[in-house]
CSV table of C-alpha atoms in Angstrom, one decimal:
chain,number,residue,atom,x,y,z
A,1,MET,CA,-48.6,-2.0,-29.2
A,2,LEU,CA,-48.4,1.9,-30.6
A,3,ALA,CA,-51.0,1.5,-32.7
A,4,VAL,CA,-53.2,-0.5,-30.4
A,5,ALA,CA,-52.7,2.2,-27.7
A,6,ALA,CA,-53.3,5.0,-30.5
A,7,GLY,CA,-56.5,3.2,-31.3
A,8,VAL,CA,-57.4,3.0,-27.5
A,9,PHE,CA,-56.7,6.5,-27.2
A,10,CYS,CA,-58.8,7.4,-30.3
A,11,PHE,CA,-62.0,5.6,-29.3
A,12,LEU,CA,-61.8,7.0,-25.7
A,13,CYS,CA,-61.6,10.6,-27.2
A,14,GLY,CA,-64.5,9.9,-29.5
A,15,PHE,CA,-62.7,10.3,-32.9
A,16,SER,CA,-61.4,7.8,-35.5
A,17,TYR,CA,-57.8,8.1,-37.4
A,18,ASP,CA,-60.3,7.5,-40.5
A,19,LYS,CA,-62.0,11.1,-40.0
A,20,LYS,CA,-61.4,13.4,-42.5
A,21,ILE,CA,-59.4,16.7,-42.2
A,22,PRO,CA,-61.4,20.0,-43.3
A,23,LYS,CA,-60.4,21.6,-46.4
A,24,ASN,CA,-57.7,24.1,-46.8
A,25,VAL,CA,-55.9,23.0,-43.8
A,26,THR,CA,-52.1,23.2,-43.5
A,27,VAL,CA,-50.0,21.7,-40.8
A,28,ASN,CA,-46.2,22.8,-40.8
A,29,GLY,CA,-46.6,24.2,-44.2
A,30,MET,CA,-48.2,21.2,-45.7
A,31,SER,CA,-51.8,20.8,-47.0
A,32,VAL,CA,-53.4,17.9,-45.3
A,33,GLY,CA,-57.1,19.1,-45.9
A,34,GLY,CA,-59.2,16.0,-47.0
A,35,LEU,CA,-56.8,13.5,-45.7
A,36,SER,CA,-57.7,11.3,-42.8
A,37,ILE,CA,-56.0,12.0,-39.5
A,38,ALA,CA,-53.9,9.0,-39.8
A,39,ASP,CA,-52.6,9.5,-43.3
A,40,ALA,CA,-52.0,13.5,-42.5
A,41,ALA,CA,-50.1,12.3,-39.2
A,42,GLY,CA,-48.1,9.7,-41.2
A,43,ARG,CA,-47.4,12.2,-43.9
A,44,LEU,CA,-46.2,15.0,-41.4
A,45,ARG,CA,-44.4,12.8,-39.1
A,46,ALA,CA,-42.3,11.2,-42.2
A,47,GLU,CA,-41.2,15.0,-43.0
A,48,ILE,CA,-40.2,15.4,-39.0
A,49,GLU,CA,-38.1,12.2,-39.2
A,50,GLU,CA,-36.6,12.9,-42.4
A,51,ASN,CA,-35.3,16.3,-41.2
A,52,LEU,CA,-34.2,14.8,-38.1
A,53,LYS,CA,-32.1,12.2,-39.8
A,54,ASP,CA,-29.8,15.1,-40.9
A,55,LYS,CA,-29.3,16.1,-37.3
A,56,SER,CA,-27.1,14.7,-34.5
A,57,LEU,CA,-26.2,15.2,-31.1
A,58,GLU,CA,-22.4,15.4,-30.0
A,59,ILE,CA,-21.3,14.9,-25.9
A,60,CYS,CA,-17.8,16.0,-25.6
A,61,ALA,CA,-16.1,14.4,-22.7
A,62,GLY,CA,-12.6,15.8,-22.6
A,63,ASP,CA,-10.9,14.5,-25.6
A,64,LYS,CA,-13.6,12.1,-26.3
A,65,VAL,CA,-16.6,12.8,-28.5
A,66,TYR,CA,-20.0,10.5,-28.2
A,67,LYS,CA,-22.2,11.0,-31.1
A,68,TYR,CA,-26.0,10.3,-31.4
A,69,THR,CA,-28.5,10.4,-34.2
A,70,TYR,CA,-31.8,9.1,-35.4
A,71,PRO,CA,-33.4,7.0,-33.9
A,72,GLU,CA,-31.5,7.3,-30.7
A,73,ILE,CA,-32.9,10.8,-30.9
A,74,TYR,CA,-36.5,10.8,-31.0
A,75,TYR,CA,-39.5,13.1,-30.8
A,76,ARG,CA,-43.0,13.9,-29.0
A,77,ASP,CA,-45.6,16.1,-31.1
A,78,ASN,CA,-49.1,17.2,-30.6
A,79,LEU,CA,-50.3,16.4,-34.3
A,80,PHE,CA,-53.0,14.3,-33.2
A,81,ARG,CA,-54.6,17.1,-31.1
A,82,ILE,CA,-54.2,19.4,-33.9
A,83,LEU,CA,-55.5,17.3,-36.4
A,84,LYS,CA,-58.7,16.3,-34.5
A,85,ASN,CA,-59.5,19.8,-33.8
A,86,ALA,CA,-58.3,21.4,-37.1
A,87,ARG,CA,-60.9,24.0,-38.7
A,88,LYS,CA,-61.5,24.6,-42.2
A,89,GLY,CA,-59.0,27.1,-43.7
A,90,THR,CA,-56.5,27.3,-40.8
A,91,SER,CA,-52.8,26.8,-40.6
A,92,TYR,CA,-51.1,25.3,-37.8
A,93,THR,CA,-47.6,24.4,-36.7
A,94,ALA,CA,-47.1,21.5,-34.5
A,95,GLU,CA,-45.0,21.7,-31.2
A,96,THR,CA,-42.2,19.0,-31.6
A,97,SER,CA,-39.8,18.2,-28.9
A,98,TYR,CA,-36.8,15.9,-29.3
A,99,TYR,CA,-35.2,13.8,-26.8
A,100,LEU,CA,-32.5,11.1,-26.4
A,101,CYS,CA,-33.7,7.7,-25.8
A,102,GLY,CA,-32.4,6.5,-22.2
A,103,ALA,CA,-30.6,10.0,-21.7
A,104,GLU,CA,-30.4,9.2,-17.8
A,105,GLU,CA,-28.4,6.0,-18.4
A,106,ILE,CA,-26.5,7.5,-21.3
A,107,ALA,CA,-25.5,10.4,-19.2
A,108,GLN,CA,-24.4,8.3,-16.3
A,109,GLY,CA,-22.4,5.8,-18.7
A,110,ILE,CA,-20.5,8.7,-20.0
A,111,CYS,CA,-19.6,10.3,-16.7
A,112,LEU,CA,-18.6,7.0,-15.3
A,113,ALA,CA,-16.6,5.9,-18.4
A,114,GLU,CA,-15.0,9.4,-18.4
A,115,GLN,CA,-14.2,9.9,-14.7
A,116,LEU,CA,-10.6,9.7,-13.6
A,117,ARG,CA,-9.9,8.3,-10.4
A,118,MET,CA,-7.9,10.4,-8.0
A,119,THR,CA,-4.7,8.9,-6.9
A,120,GLU,CA,-2.9,9.9,-4.4
A,121,PRO,CA,1.0,10.5,-4.1
A,122,TYR,CA,2.7,7.2,-3.0
A,123,ALA,CA,5.8,5.4,-2.5
A,124,LYS,CA,6.9,1.9,-3.7
A,125,PHE,CA,9.1,0.2,-1.4
A,126,SER,CA,11.9,-2.0,-2.7
A,127,SER,CA,14.2,-4.3,-0.7
A,128,TYR,CA,17.1,-3.6,-3.2
A,129,GLY,CA,18.7,-0.7,-4.8
A,130,LYS,CA,16.9,2.6,-3.9
A,131,PRO,CA,14.6,1.8,-0.9
A,132,PHE,CA,11.7,4.1,-2.5
A,133,GLU,CA,10.4,4.9,-5.6
A,134,TYR,CA,8.0,8.2,-5.6
A,135,CYS,CA,5.1,8.5,-7.5
A,136,GLU,CA,3.4,11.8,-7.7
A,137,GLY,CA,-0.4,10.4,-8.2
A,138,ASN,CA,-3.0,12.5,-10.0
A,139,ASP,CA,-5.9,14.7,-9.4
A,140,GLY,CA,-9.4,13.0,-10.3
A,141,ARG,CA,-12.2,14.3,-11.9
A,142,ARG,CA,-16.0,13.6,-11.6
A,143,GLY,CA,-18.7,14.2,-14.3
A,144,ASP,CA,-22.1,15.7,-13.5
A,145,ALA,CA,-24.8,13.2,-14.9
A,146,SER,CA,-27.8,15.4,-13.7
A,147,ALA,CA,-26.3,18.5,-15.3
A,148,LEU,CA,-25.4,16.3,-18.7
A,149,VAL,CA,-29.0,15.2,-18.8
A,150,LYS,CA,-30.4,18.8,-18.7
A,151,ASP,CA,-27.6,20.2,-21.3
A,152,ILE,CA,-28.8,17.4,-23.6
A,153,ASN,CA,-32.5,18.3,-23.6
A,154,ASN,CA,-31.5,22.1,-24.0
A,155,SER,CA,-29.4,21.2,-27.0
A,156,LEU,CA,-32.1,18.9,-28.5
A,157,ASN,CA,-34.8,21.6,-28.1
A,158,GLY,CA,-32.5,24.3,-29.1
A,159,GLY,CA,-29.8,24.3,-32.1
A,160,PHE,CA,-28.4,20.8,-31.6
A,161,GLU,CA,-25.3,22.5,-30.1
A,162,ARG,CA,-22.6,20.3,-28.9
A,163,VAL,CA,-22.8,19.5,-25.2
A,164,ASN,CA,-19.7,19.3,-22.9
A,165,VAL,CA,-19.8,17.2,-19.9
A,166,LYS,CA,-19.1,19.1,-16.7
A,167,PHE,CA,-16.6,17.8,-14.7
A,168,THR,CA,-15.9,18.4,-11.0
A,169,ARG,CA,-12.3,18.0,-10.0
A,170,VAL,CA,-11.3,16.0,-7.3
A,171,PRO,CA,-8.0,17.0,-5.8
A,172,ARG,CA,-5.5,14.9,-4.2
A,173,THR,CA,-5.3,15.4,-0.2
A,174,LYS,CA,-1.8,14.6,0.0
A,175,THR,CA,1.7,15.9,-1.7
A,176,ILE,CA,4.9,14.1,-2.5
A,177,GLU,CA,6.4,15.8,0.5
A,178,ASP,CA,3.8,14.2,2.7
A,179,VAL,CA,4.8,10.8,1.3
A,180,LYS,CA,8.2,11.3,1.7
A,181,SER,CA,7.9,12.8,5.4
A,182,VAL,CA,6.7,9.2,6.5
A,183,THR,CA,9.4,7.1,4.8
A,184,ARG,CA,12.5,9.1,6.2
A,185,LEU,CA,15.4,7.0,7.2
A,186,LEU,CA,15.1,6.8,11.0
A,187,SER,CA,18.0,4.6,11.9
A,188,SER,CA,20.9,2.4,10.5
A,189,PHE,CA,22.6,0.1,12.5
A,190,THR,CA,25.6,-2.2,11.7
A,191,THR,CA,27.5,-5.2,13.3
A,192,ARG,CA,30.8,-6.9,12.1
A,193,PHE,CA,31.7,-10.5,12.1
A,194,ASP,CA,34.6,-12.7,10.5
A,195,GLY,CA,33.8,-13.3,6.9
A,196,GLY,CA,36.0,-16.2,7.0
A,197,ASN,CA,33.4,-18.2,9.3
A,198,LEU,CA,31.4,-19.4,6.1
A,199,ASN,CA,28.9,-21.1,8.0
A,200,ARG,CA,28.0,-18.3,10.2
A,201,VAL,CA,28.0,-16.0,7.4
A,202,SER,CA,25.6,-18.0,5.7
A,203,ASN,CA,23.5,-18.2,8.7
A,204,ILE,CA,23.5,-14.5,9.1
A,205,ARG,CA,22.9,-13.9,5.5
A,206,LEU,CA,19.8,-16.4,5.2
A,207,ALA,CA,18.0,-14.9,8.7
A,208,ALA,CA,18.7,-11.3,7.6
A,209,SER,CA,17.0,-11.9,4.0
A,210,LYS,CA,13.9,-13.1,5.6
A,211,ILE,CA,13.5,-9.9,7.7
A,212,ASN,CA,14.7,-7.7,4.6
A,213,GLY,CA,11.6,-5.9,3.0
A,214,THR,CA,9.4,-6.3,6.0
A,215,VAL,CA,6.7,-3.7,6.2
A,216,LEU,CA,5.2,-3.3,9.9
A,217,ASP,CA,2.0,-1.4,9.8
A,218,GLY,CA,0.9,1.0,12.7
A,219,GLY,CA,-0.1,-0.9,15.7
A,220,LYS,CA,1.3,-4.2,14.6
A,221,THR,CA,4.1,-6.2,16.2
A,222,LEU,CA,7.0,-8.1,14.5
A,223,SER,CA,8.1,-11.3,15.7
A,224,PHE,CA,11.6,-12.2,14.8
A,225,ASN,CA,10.8,-15.9,15.2
A,226,ASP,CA,7.5,-15.7,13.1
A,227,ILE,CA,9.5,-14.1,10.5
A,228,VAL,CA,12.8,-16.0,10.4
A,229,GLY,CA,11.3,-19.4,11.1
A,230,ALA,CA,12.9,-22.3,12.8
A,231,ARG,CA,16.7,-22.7,12.8
A,232,VAL,CA,17.0,-26.2,11.4
A,233,LYS,CA,19.1,-27.8,8.5
A,234,GLU,CA,16.0,-28.5,6.5
A,235,ARG,CA,15.4,-24.7,6.1
A,236,GLY,CA,19.3,-24.1,5.0
A,237,PHE,CA,20.9,-23.4,8.5
A,238,LEU,CA,24.2,-24.7,9.1
A,239,THR,CA,26.2,-25.3,12.0
A,240,ALA,CA,28.3,-22.6,13.7
A,241,LYS,CA,29.2,-21.1,17.1
A,242,ILE,CA,26.5,-21.0,19.6
A,243,ILE,CA,25.9,-20.2,23.5
A,244,GLU,CA,24.3,-23.1,25.1
A,245,ASN,CA,24.3,-23.8,28.9
A,246,GLY,CA,26.7,-21.0,29.7
A,247,GLU,CA,29.4,-22.1,27.1
A,248,PHE,CA,30.2,-21.6,23.6
A,249,THR,CA,29.7,-24.7,21.5
A,250,GLU,CA,28.8,-25.6,17.9
A,251,GLY,CA,25.0,-25.7,16.7
A,252,VAL,CA,22.6,-25.2,14.1
A,253,GLY,CA,21.8,-21.5,13.4
A,254,GLY,CA,25.2,-20.0,14.9
A,255,GLY,CA,25.1,-16.5,14.0
A,256,VAL,CA,21.3,-15.9,13.9
A,257,CYS,CA,21.5,-14.0,17.3
A,258,GLN,CA,23.6,-11.2,15.7
A,259,VAL,CA,20.8,-10.7,13.5
A,260,SER,CA,18.3,-10.3,16.0
A,261,THR,CA,20.8,-8.0,18.0
A,262,THR,CA,21.3,-5.8,15.0
A,263,LEU,CA,17.7,-5.3,14.4
A,264,TYR,CA,16.9,-4.7,18.1
A,265,ASN,CA,19.5,-1.8,18.2
A,266,ALA,CA,18.0,-0.4,15.0
A,267,ALA,CA,14.7,-0.6,16.2
A,268,LEU,CA,15.5,1.3,19.4
A,269,LEU,CA,17.3,3.9,17.6
A,270,SER,CA,14.0,4.4,15.6
A,271,GLY,CA,12.0,5.0,18.4
A,272,LEU,CA,9.9,1.7,18.2
A,273,LYS,CA,8.9,-0.3,21.1
A,274,ILE,CA,10.5,-3.4,22.4
A,275,GLU,CA,7.8,-5.8,23.4
A,276,GLU,CA,10.0,-8.7,24.1
A,277,PHE,CA,13.8,-9.2,24.2
A,278,HIS,CA,16.2,-11.6,26.0
A,279,PRO,CA,19.9,-11.1,26.9
A,280,HIS,CA,22.6,-13.9,26.3
A,281,THR,CA,23.8,-15.9,29.4
A,282,LEU,CA,27.4,-14.8,28.1
A,283,ALA,CA,28.3,-11.4,26.8
A,284,VAL,CA,28.9,-11.3,22.9
A,285,GLY,CA,31.6,-9.5,21.1
A,286,TYR,CA,29.7,-7.5,18.4
A,287,VAL,CA,27.7,-5.2,20.6
A,288,PRO,CA,28.4,-3.6,24.0
A,289,PRO,CA,26.7,-5.4,27.1
A,290,SER,CA,23.2,-4.8,27.5
A,291,ARG,CA,22.4,-4.2,23.9
A,292,ASP,CA,22.2,-7.7,22.6
A,293,ALA,CA,18.9,-9.8,22.0
A,294,MET,CA,18.9,-13.5,22.1
A,295,VAL,CA,16.6,-15.5,20.2
A,296,SER,CA,16.2,-19.2,20.3
A,297,GLY,CA,13.6,-21.9,19.7
A,298,LYS,CA,9.8,-20.7,20.3
A,299,ALA,CA,10.4,-19.4,24.0
A,300,PHE,CA,12.9,-16.6,23.2
A,301,ASP,CA,11.7,-14.1,20.8
A,302,LEU,CA,12.6,-10.6,19.9
A,303,LYS,CA,9.3,-8.8,19.4
A,304,ILE,CA,9.3,-5.1,18.0
A,305,LYS,CA,5.9,-2.9,17.9
A,306,ASN,CA,5.2,-0.1,15.6
A,307,ASN,CA,3.4,2.3,17.9
A,308,GLY,CA,2.6,4.8,15.4
A,309,LYS,CA,0.0,5.2,12.9
A,310,THR,CA,2.0,5.0,9.6
A,311,PRO,CA,3.9,1.8,8.2
A,312,ILE,CA,7.5,1.1,9.2
A,313,TYR,CA,10.0,-0.3,6.3
A,314,ILE,CA,12.7,-2.4,7.4
A,315,ARG,CA,15.7,-3.3,5.1
A,316,ALA,CA,18.7,-5.7,5.7
A,317,ASN,CA,21.9,-5.8,3.9
A,318,THR,CA,24.5,-8.4,4.6
A,319,THR,CA,28.2,-8.4,3.2
A,320,ASN,CA,31.0,-10.7,3.8
A,321,GLY,CA,32.0,-8.9,7.2
A,322,SER,CA,28.8,-7.1,8.4
A,323,VAL,CA,25.1,-6.9,8.7
A,324,THR,CA,23.0,-3.7,8.6
A,325,PHE,CA,19.4,-3.0,9.3
A,326,ASP,CA,18.1,0.3,7.9
A,327,ILE,CA,14.7,1.3,9.0
A,328,TYR,CA,12.3,3.9,7.5
A,329,GLY,CA,9.2,5.7,8.5
A,330,LYS,CA,7.8,8.8,10.0
A,331,SER,CA,9.9,10.4,12.5
A,332,ASP,CA,8.3,11.1,16.0
A,333,GLY,CA,10.6,14.4,16.2
A,334,ALA,CA,13.1,12.9,18.6
A,335,LYS,CA,16.8,11.8,18.4
A,336,TYR,CA,17.9,8.5,20.1
A,337,SER,CA,21.1,6.9,21.0
A,338,LEU,CA,22.2,4.0,23.2
A,339,LYS,CA,24.6,3.8,26.0
A,340,SER,CA,26.2,0.7,27.8
A,341,SER,CA,27.4,1.1,31.5
A,342,VAL,CA,29.4,-1.7,33.0
A,343,LYS,CA,28.8,-1.7,36.4
A,344,GLY,CA,31.2,-4.6,37.7
A,345,ASN,CA,32.9,-8.0,36.9
A,346,ILE,CA,32.3,-11.3,38.0
A,347,PRO,CA,35.9,-13.1,38.1
A,348,ALA,CA,35.9,-16.1,36.1
A,349,PRO,CA,36.5,-19.6,38.1
A,350,GLU,CA,39.7,-20.9,37.5
A,351,GLU,CA,40.7,-24.7,36.9
A,352,ALA,CA,43.7,-26.4,36.0
A,353,THR,CA,44.4,-29.1,33.7
A,354,ASP,CA,47.2,-31.5,32.4
A,355,ASP,CA,45.6,-31.9,28.9
A,356,PRO,CA,46.8,-28.8,26.8
A,357,ASP,CA,43.9,-29.1,24.3
A,358,LYS,CA,41.5,-28.2,27.1
A,359,ALA,CA,43.3,-25.0,28.2
A,360,ARG,CA,41.4,-21.5,27.4
A,361,ALA,CA,41.7,-18.2,28.5
A,362,GLY,CA,38.3,-17.9,30.1
A,363,LYS,CA,36.5,-14.7,30.5
A,364,ASP,CA,35.0,-12.4,33.2
A,365,GLY,CA,31.4,-12.2,33.6
A,366,LEU,CA,29.7,-8.5,33.6
A,367,LEU,CA,26.9,-6.6,35.4
A,368,SER,CA,25.7,-3.9,33.0
A,369,GLU,CA,23.0,-1.4,32.3
A,370,GLY,CA,21.5,-0.4,29.1
A,371,TYR,CA,20.3,3.3,28.5
A,372,LEU,CA,18.2,4.8,26.0
A,373,GLU,CA,19.2,8.6,25.4
A,374,ILE,CA,16.2,10.7,23.9
A,375,MET,CA,16.6,14.3,22.4
A,376,ARG,CA,13.6,16.0,21.9
A,377,ALA,CA,13.1,20.0,21.5
A,378,GLY,CA,16.8,20.4,22.6
A,379,VAL,CA,16.2,18.5,25.9
A,380,THR,CA,18.0,15.1,26.5
A,381,LYS,CA,16.9,12.3,29.1
A,382,SER,CA,18.2,9.2,29.7
A,383,VAL,CA,15.9,6.1,30.3
A,384,LEU,CA,17.1,2.8,32.0
A,385,LEU,CA,16.0,0.1,29.3
A,386,ARG,CA,17.7,-3.0,31.2
A,387,LYS,CA,20.1,-4.5,33.8
A,388,ASP,CA,21.9,-7.5,32.9
A,389,LYS,CA,24.0,-10.3,34.4
A,390,TYR,CA,26.5,-12.1,32.1
A,391,LYS,CA,28.3,-15.4,33.3
A,392,PRO,CA,31.9,-15.7,33.4
A,393,VAL,CA,33.5,-18.3,31.3
A,394,LYS,CA,35.8,-20.8,33.3
A,395,ARG,CA,39.5,-20.3,32.9
A,396,ILE,CA,41.3,-23.5,32.4
A,397,THR,CA,44.9,-23.2,32.7
A,398,TYR,CA,47.6,-25.8,31.7
A,399,GLU,CA,49.6,-27.5,34.1
A,400,ALA,CA,52.3,-30.2,33.1
A,401,LYS,CA,52.8,-33.1,35.1
A,402,PRO,CA,55.8,-33.7,37.3
A,403,GLU,CA,57.1,-36.8,35.4
A,404,ASP,CA,56.7,-34.5,32.2
A,405,ASN,CA,58.9,-31.8,33.7
A,406,ALA,CA,61.6,-34.6,34.4
A,407,GLU,CA,61.4,-35.9,31.1
A,408,GLU,CA,62.0,-32.5,29.6
A,409,ASN,CA,65.0,-31.9,32.0
A,410,SER,CA,66.6,-35.1,31.1
A,411,GLU,CA,66.2,-34.2,27.4
A,412,GLU,CA,67.8,-30.8,27.9
A,413,GLU,CA,70.7,-32.4,30.1
A,414,SER,CA,71.2,-34.7,27.4
């Protein structure tokens, strides 16, 4: 194709490769007089290429060096113009320029291969052990492909000096302290239980484990029921004490409400928004009144919203006698505390029985209020969260039958 193109060029320009060059003509110090233009050009170019084979271009990108040689490095010249117009007895020096084949693509490839991606400092959240592992990240760098092409051309047409890629630093926008500031411990709340009640302990441990490790992104809402799922035997939940129809009774999943209650208190102490909660019908013993959060089926849920822009991290830890929730994230600058206030009692109804196995102490009901106290910039304000009414538990007293008393008296007399 080059030969055809050259032939067309020569035809259009009115000369032939076979045209003889006048005598005593030298080009680049070589005598070419009497030779055809094609023969002279071939000899001159062979010498240029032979010299080029001894040259190389090195491109340094950080610690890495890219090396290019002939024929990746090629050349352009004006030999045909000189030879066509050569005059007898004249010496000429050809204009020769060198270039790297595909320089733009090579420059872009090197810059892409040798760039360093900037990595911001970040924290790895863990459900166990240390809550966070902090990573410093690194600055990035970006090569200037346009500048590299210019430097390549200058080198090839200068002294074939080594070319260094010019990198622009891409700095991190955050520091490790910025990361730590959004992973502070916001609150920790613990409730306790009887470690000897193995079924209840198992349910608490299972439910808490499903919440453990939850990351709640900014603007998102946590649904306790969605995460923990149905409390059924097929999912590992056991039978333990629950509240049903205003009475303490046995049911699958007993103890799960203690988990939701513990999380509820931790969330309030973190400044999170409670979108849904439900009180028990009866007061429970593991938190003060108006600080419980009952969950049941699909209709009664605990929903917690992260109103901030940064994530909230939740960890749960269960021992043989306690369950704890730790919540991490970015503080809003306030300190939170909870207060429970009993406003009145509801006397327990009484009933007599002659069956000693049915007797029980019973329990008065309560009227109570729950408050969230917020201290910000040295000023404390109290916010009413809820008002609750806990039903009483019927008090059943044992009264012996008259005939039983007579029998006992006769035994004593005998």
